[in-house]
Amino acid sequence: MKSQPDRFALPFIRRSLIGSAVMALCATLYANNAMAVNPFVVKDIRVEGIQRTEAGTVFSYLPVRVGETFDDVKASSAIKALYATGFFKDIRLEEENGVLVVLVEERPAISSVDFTGTKEFEKDMLVKALSEIGVAQTKIFDKASVDRAEQELKRQYLSHGLYGVKITTTVTPIERNRVTIMFNVDEGDVAKIKGINIIGNKAFSDKELRQLLELRPSGWFTWYSKADQYSKQKLTGDLEKIKSWYLNHGYLEANVESTQVSITPDKRDIYLTLNITEGEQYTVSSVKLEGEMFGREEELKQLILLQPGKTYVGDLQEATNKLISDRLGTFGYAFANVTANPELNRDKREVAFTFFVDPGKRAYVRHMNISGNTVTRDEVIRREFRQFESSWYDANRVKLSRDRVDRLGYFKDVKVETPESPGTSDQVDVNIAVEEKPTGNFMIGGAFSQSEKFTFTASISQANFAGSGNTVGIELNTSKYNRTIAFSQTNPYFTDDGVSRAFSLYLRTSRPPALNIGSYTVKQTGGNMTFGVPFSESDTVYFGAGLERTELETDESSPTIYRTFVAQNGGPENGVGSATTNAIPLTVAWGRDTRDSAVTPSRGRFQRANFEVDAIGDAKYYRLVYEHQWWRPVTRWMTLALRGEFDYGKGIGGSAYPVFKNFYAGGIGSVRGYESSSLGVVDQRYYDAIGGSKRIIVNAELQFPFPGSGTDRSLRWFTFADGGQVFQEDAKIRVGEFRYSAGIGLSWISPVGPLKLSYAKPLNDLPGDRLERFQFQMGTGF
C-alpha cells in the first residue's frame, strides 16, 4: 500500500479523517467502527496509482461529482463500488484542499498461463477450460480464481482415473504489474480397476452381470478401451444396464441399492462393490389398452408385445410404447404419449399392464430444415424427402426421408429431430442434420501372397460432384495385368420424377496374372447408357444399351479355351493370332434397396438382378446376375450380414459363351483366403484358372464395434465364413466342389474411402489351389 507521510502531517484534519475512516470501513465491511467524515464540497477529483485502468472507469464508479458534497455515506459507497470491480488490490480516499484524491493499487494482470507435465490432456483444451473460470491471458489476477482453476484441473484428472495427480501452481511477478502462472503437473500413474464385487445376486452369476458392464478390471484390450479406468458416468450407465437386464428377465423390483468405490493408499488400484436387491420374478397376467384410440383399438392391440402367461420383459414394454406412439405418428399425432401402468400381485408374482394412450393434438409439419451440408446442395437432400411441409406429420415418411438421405452415401451420419414449433401446439419442425464425408475416392486394392508377394491396383472416382448429387468417375487402373481408362457419369435425377441416367466410355486391357504360364490379351473398347425408372420407394428398374468391340490376342502359350475362341471367330485355324468381335448388349435390371445406410448398414436388404443379352452381335450370348445382401442386428452391438450371388451365362443359337465374359471367384469380395480369380476349372496345359459361365458365392459376417469405439459404426471388426465356386458352361453345379474359408477382418470408413482388411484360413483347399491369407481392398462395400 502506498504511504503518504508528508500529506498526513498537514493541519487539514478532515483529509486524514477521510483516509482513516475509509480504511476502517474496508477492514470491517464499512460498518460499525468507521470514523465520521466531515462533509466537504468536491472542487475536483484526482486518481493516482492507475497503470492499465482508464481514469474514466474509476470516475464512473464514484457516487459523487464535482460540486457535490462528499460525506461518509458516499465514501463507503465509493469503496464498495471500486472493490467490486475486481481491478484493485487496495483503495484509499483522501481530501486535499477540497480535491478528492482516489489512490488505488491495481491487481496485476495475467501475462501468460502455461503447463508442464501434462500428457493426459491437450494444452489448448486446458487453456480453454481455465479461461471459462477467469484464469487466462490479459485477465485480472485473482488468487481465488487460480485456486478454483487448480481444483478444476484436479477434478479433470480424477475423472480420468489419475488419483495420484499433484499440481503445484507458481505465480511469478514480472514488469508492468503483470504475473505469469505456471501449473506444474505430476500426473502419477492411472488408477486401474482391480476388482468388481457383486453382492446380493442369486438369479444370475457374477460372470453374467460383469459381462454387462462397460467398466471392468484390467485385461487384454483395456489398454485401448480404457474400460479399467473408473468414471462416475460410466458407473451410472453400468448400473442402468444391470437394472435393464433384470427388468428383461421379469424382476420388476430389482435395484442396485448401493455402490462402494474404494482406492488403495497408493492410489493405484480401485475396487468396486455393487449391492443388488433382486426381488421376485413376475409373469404377465393381462394387458389392456385405455385412452383415445380413434376406433383403432384392435389395430393397436396387435402392436402389444407383452403376452399374458409369459415372463415380463422390460424391452418389450418399451418397444410396445414406441410401436403404438409411432403408429399414431403415421396419422399426424407427433406428440402421442403411451404410458404403461403396472399392477403388481406380489402373492401370485404376477403383473397386469394397462397401456394408456394419449395421442395429443394432430400436428402439421411447418418446416423441413437441413443443416451440416457444407458441400452438398440443399436440393440434393430435399428431393429425397417423402415428408412434405404443410402436410400432416407422418412418422413413417420422416423415417423414410432419413433413410433415403442416408442411402445417398454422401454422409457419415444423418440425424432427425422433430421439435415442437415455437409458439404453437399443433405444428412441428423436422430438422435433418447431416455430417458430410469425403466423396472423392482414391480406390486401391491389393494382397500379399507367397508367390506374387504384393499386388496393387488403383482407380479414382468422385461421387456427389461439386455437391450436385451426380457421380463423375475417371477410372485409371494401373495394375500390371489389368489396365483401364474409363469415364462415367451418373445423374440420379435426370428427370424431376427421379428417372436416372448413367453413361460410360471405357478402354480396358486384361492380361493373365504373373502366376499364369499361358499368355493372352483382351482389349475392350465401348460405351453404354442406362436409364433407371423408380417404381416404388425402394425399387428401380433399369434399361440400357451399349456398343462394345473386343479384340483377343493369343500366342502358342495361350490356354486352349482362348485359342478355340479365336479360331471360331475369324482367327487362324490353330487359334494363334487375334480375333475381333462386336457386340450390342441390351440390359434390363432391377434393384431394391431398403438399407438404413449405404455406408455402414445394420438393417435392411440390397438386391439387384441384371439380364444382359446380345442377339445381333458377333458373339451371341446372354448372362444373368443376381445378388442379395441382408443385414439384421443380433444384439445391440452385433450385426449379422449375409450375401449371396448367383451368375449364369450361355451362348445363343449354338454359339459358345464368350470367354471374355467369364465369371471368376476367389479373393476379397468373393471367397477370401484364395487368390483373386483363381478358383474353378484350370487349363489342362498350364493349370491356369480360366473362369466359367456359372458362379455361386455365399458370404456371412458377424460385425462388431471395435473395442473402445462405442457405437461408432465407421470402425468395425468382423468374423466371416465364405463359400463359392465357378463352373464351365457344360458342367453341372456341384456343391461338393465349393471352396470354403473362415477368418477375421477389419472395416473402416477412412478419410479416403472404405477400407477392408481380412485374414482368412481356407477350410477345404486342395493341392493346386492358390492361397492368399491376407487381403485388403479400399472402396469395397461388403
mmCIF file with all atom_site columns, N, CA, C and O in Angstrom, residues 1 3 42 77 92 173 261 316 319 372 428 439 453 493 556 746:
data_model
loop_
_atom_site.group_PDB
_atom_site.id
_atom_site.type_symbol
_atom_site.label_atom_id
_atom_site.label_alt_id
_atom_site.label_comp_id
_atom_site.label_asym_id
_atom_site.label_entity_id
_atom_site.label_seq_id
_atom_site.pdbx_PDB_ins_code
_atom_site.Cartn_x
_atom_site.Cartn_y
_atom_site.Cartn_z
_atom_site.occupancy
_atom_site.B_iso_or_equiv
_atom_site.pdbx_formal_charge
_atom_site.auth_seq_id
_atom_site.auth_comp_id
_atom_site.auth_asym_id
_atom_site.auth_atom_id
_atom_site.pdbx_PDB_model_num
ATOM 1  N N  . MET A 1 1   ? 0.852   -1.197  0.000   1.00 0.00 ? 1   MET A N  1
ATOM 2  C CA . MET A 1 1   ? 0.000   0.000   0.000   1.00 0.00 ? 1   MET A CA 1
ATOM 3  C C  . MET A 1 1   ? 0.878   1.234   0.000   1.00 0.00 ? 1   MET A C  1
ATOM 4  O O  . MET A 1 1   ? 1.850   1.329   0.744   1.00 0.00 ? 1   MET A O  1
ATOM 5  N N  . SER A 1 3   ? 2.190   4.769   0.915   1.00 0.00 ? 3   SER A N  1
ATOM 6  C CA . SER A 1 3   ? 2.096   5.635   2.115   1.00 0.00 ? 3   SER A CA 1
ATOM 7  C C  . SER A 1 3   ? 2.338   7.078   1.733   1.00 0.00 ? 3   SER A C  1
ATOM 8  O O  . SER A 1 3   ? 3.079   7.374   0.798   1.00 0.00 ? 3   SER A O  1
ATOM 9  N N  . VAL A 1 42  ? -16.778 18.955  -3.140  1.00 0.00 ? 42  VAL A N  1
ATOM 10 C CA . VAL A 1 42  ? -15.716 18.478  -4.013  1.00 0.00 ? 42  VAL A CA 1
ATOM 11 C C  . VAL A 1 42  ? -15.456 19.502  -5.118  1.00 0.00 ? 42  VAL A C  1
ATOM 12 O O  . VAL A 1 42  ? -16.340 19.793  -5.931  1.00 0.00 ? 42  VAL A O  1
ATOM 13 N N  . SER A 1 77  ? -19.814 4.006   -0.083  1.00 0.00 ? 77  SER A N  1
ATOM 14 C CA . SER A 1 77  ? -20.322 3.530   -1.373  1.00 0.00 ? 77  SER A CA 1
ATOM 15 C C  . SER A 1 77  ? -19.223 3.477   -2.416  1.00 0.00 ? 77  SER A C  1
ATOM 16 O O  . SER A 1 77  ? -19.148 2.550   -3.232  1.00 0.00 ? 77  SER A O  1
ATOM 17 N N  . ARG A 1 92  ? -7.700  3.859   -1.406  1.00 0.00 ? 92  ARG A N  1
ATOM 18 C CA . ARG A 1 92  ? -7.779  4.879   -0.357  1.00 0.00 ? 92  ARG A CA 1
ATOM 19 C C  . ARG A 1 92  ? -8.386  6.156   -0.937  1.00 0.00 ? 92  ARG A C  1
ATOM 20 O O  . ARG A 1 92  ? -8.174  6.475   -2.103  1.00 0.00 ? 92  ARG A O  1
ATOM 21 N N  . PRO A 1 173 ? 5.698   -12.618 -10.479 1.00 0.00 ? 173 PRO A N  1
ATOM 22 C CA . PRO A 1 173 ? 5.502   -11.229 -10.902 1.00 0.00 ? 173 PRO A CA 1
ATOM 23 C C  . PRO A 1 173 ? 6.532   -10.845 -11.971 1.00 0.00 ? 173 PRO A C  1
ATOM 24 O O  . PRO A 1 173 ? 7.695   -11.251 -11.907 1.00 0.00 ? 173 PRO A O  1
ATOM 25 N N  . VAL A 1 261 ? -16.968 -47.456 -3.773  1.00 0.00 ? 261 VAL A N  1
ATOM 26 C CA . VAL A 1 261 ? -15.750 -47.303 -4.565  1.00 0.00 ? 261 VAL A CA 1
ATOM 27 C C  . VAL A 1 261 ? -14.604 -47.080 -3.585  1.00 0.00 ? 261 VAL A C  1
ATOM 28 O O  . VAL A 1 261 ? -14.593 -46.090 -2.843  1.00 0.00 ? 261 VAL A O  1
ATOM 29 N N  . LEU A 1 316 ? -39.613 -55.301 -24.164 1.00 0.00 ? 316 LEU A N  1
ATOM 30 C CA . LEU A 1 316 ? -40.854 -55.476 -24.919 1.00 0.00 ? 316 LEU A CA 1
ATOM 31 C C  . LEU A 1 316 ? -41.877 -54.425 -24.527 1.00 0.00 ? 316 LEU A C  1
ATOM 32 O O  . LEU A 1 316 ? -42.666 -53.966 -25.365 1.00 0.00 ? 316 LEU A O  1
ATOM 33 N N  . ALA A 1 319 ? -40.700 -51.279 -26.211 1.00 0.00 ? 319 ALA A N  1
ATOM 34 C CA . ALA A 1 319 ? -40.943 -51.401 -27.647 1.00 0.00 ? 319 ALA A CA 1
ATOM 35 C C  . ALA A 1 319 ? -42.426 -51.235 -27.965 1.00 0.00 ? 319 ALA A C  1
ATOM 36 O O  . ALA A 1 319 ? -42.793 -50.635 -28.985 1.00 0.00 ? 319 ALA A O  1
ATOM 37 N N  . GLY A 1 372 ? -25.713 -28.785 -41.696 1.00 0.00 ? 372 GLY A N  1
ATOM 38 C CA . GLY A 1 372 ? -24.498 -29.590 -41.755 1.00 0.00 ? 372 GLY A CA 1
ATOM 39 C C  . GLY A 1 372 ? -23.967 -29.832 -43.151 1.00 0.00 ? 372 GLY A C  1
ATOM 40 O O  . GLY A 1 372 ? -22.854 -30.336 -43.309 1.00 0.00 ? 372 GLY A O  1
ATOM 41 N N  . VAL A 1 428 ? -44.949 -29.017 -35.981 1.00 0.00 ? 428 VAL A N  1
ATOM 42 C CA . VAL A 1 428 ? -43.593 -29.466 -35.671 1.00 0.00 ? 428 VAL A CA 1
ATOM 43 C C  . VAL A 1 428 ? -42.664 -29.058 -36.805 1.00 0.00 ? 428 VAL A C  1
ATOM 44 O O  . VAL A 1 428 ? -43.102 -28.823 -37.940 1.00 0.00 ? 428 VAL A O  1
ATOM 45 N N  . THR A 1 439 ? -16.317 -37.620 -50.571 1.00 0.00 ? 439 THR A N  1
ATOM 46 C CA . THR A 1 439 ? -16.951 -38.463 -51.585 1.00 0.00 ? 439 THR A CA 1
ATOM 47 C C  . THR A 1 439 ? -16.044 -38.707 -52.780 1.00 0.00 ? 439 THR A C  1
ATOM 48 O O  . THR A 1 439 ? -16.434 -39.386 -53.727 1.00 0.00 ? 439 THR A O  1
ATOM 49 N N  . LYS A 1 453 ? 3.963   -62.060 -53.835 1.00 0.00 ? 453 LYS A N  1
ATOM 50 C CA . LYS A 1 453 ? 4.279   -61.069 -52.804 1.00 0.00 ? 453 LYS A CA 1
ATOM 51 C C  . LYS A 1 453 ? 3.180   -60.023 -52.775 1.00 0.00 ? 453 LYS A C  1
ATOM 52 O O  . LYS A 1 453 ? 2.077   -60.289 -52.388 1.00 0.00 ? 453 LYS A O  1
ATOM 53 N N  . TYR A 1 493 ? -31.148 -37.854 -60.870 1.00 0.00 ? 493 TYR A N  1
ATOM 54 C CA . TYR A 1 493 ? -32.408 -37.160 -61.144 1.00 0.00 ? 493 TYR A CA 1
ATOM 55 C C  . TYR A 1 493 ? -32.311 -36.517 -62.517 1.00 0.00 ? 493 TYR A C  1
ATOM 56 O O  . TYR A 1 493 ? -32.354 -35.299 -62.669 1.00 0.00 ? 493 TYR A O  1
ATOM 57 N N  . GLU A 1 556 ? 1.320   -69.069 -78.744 1.00 0.00 ? 556 GLU A N  1
ATOM 58 C CA . GLU A 1 556 ? 1.466   -70.509 -78.571 1.00 0.00 ? 556 GLU A CA 1
ATOM 59 C C  . GLU A 1 556 ? 1.220   -70.954 -77.128 1.00 0.00 ? 556 GLU A C  1
ATOM 60 O O  . GLU A 1 556 ? 0.827   -72.101 -76.877 1.00 0.00 ? 556 GLU A O  1
ATOM 61 N N  . LEU A 1 746 ? -11.253 -56.434 -40.534 1.00 0.00 ? 746 LEU A N  1
ATOM 62 C CA . LEU A 1 746 ? -11.474 -55.087 -40.013 1.00 0.00 ? 746 LEU A CA 1
ATOM 63 C C  . LEU A 1 746 ? -11.981 -54.217 -41.146 1.00 0.00 ? 746 LEU A C  1
ATOM 64 O O  . LEU A 1 746 ? -11.422 -54.241 -42.253 1.00 0.00 ? 746 LEU A O  1
#
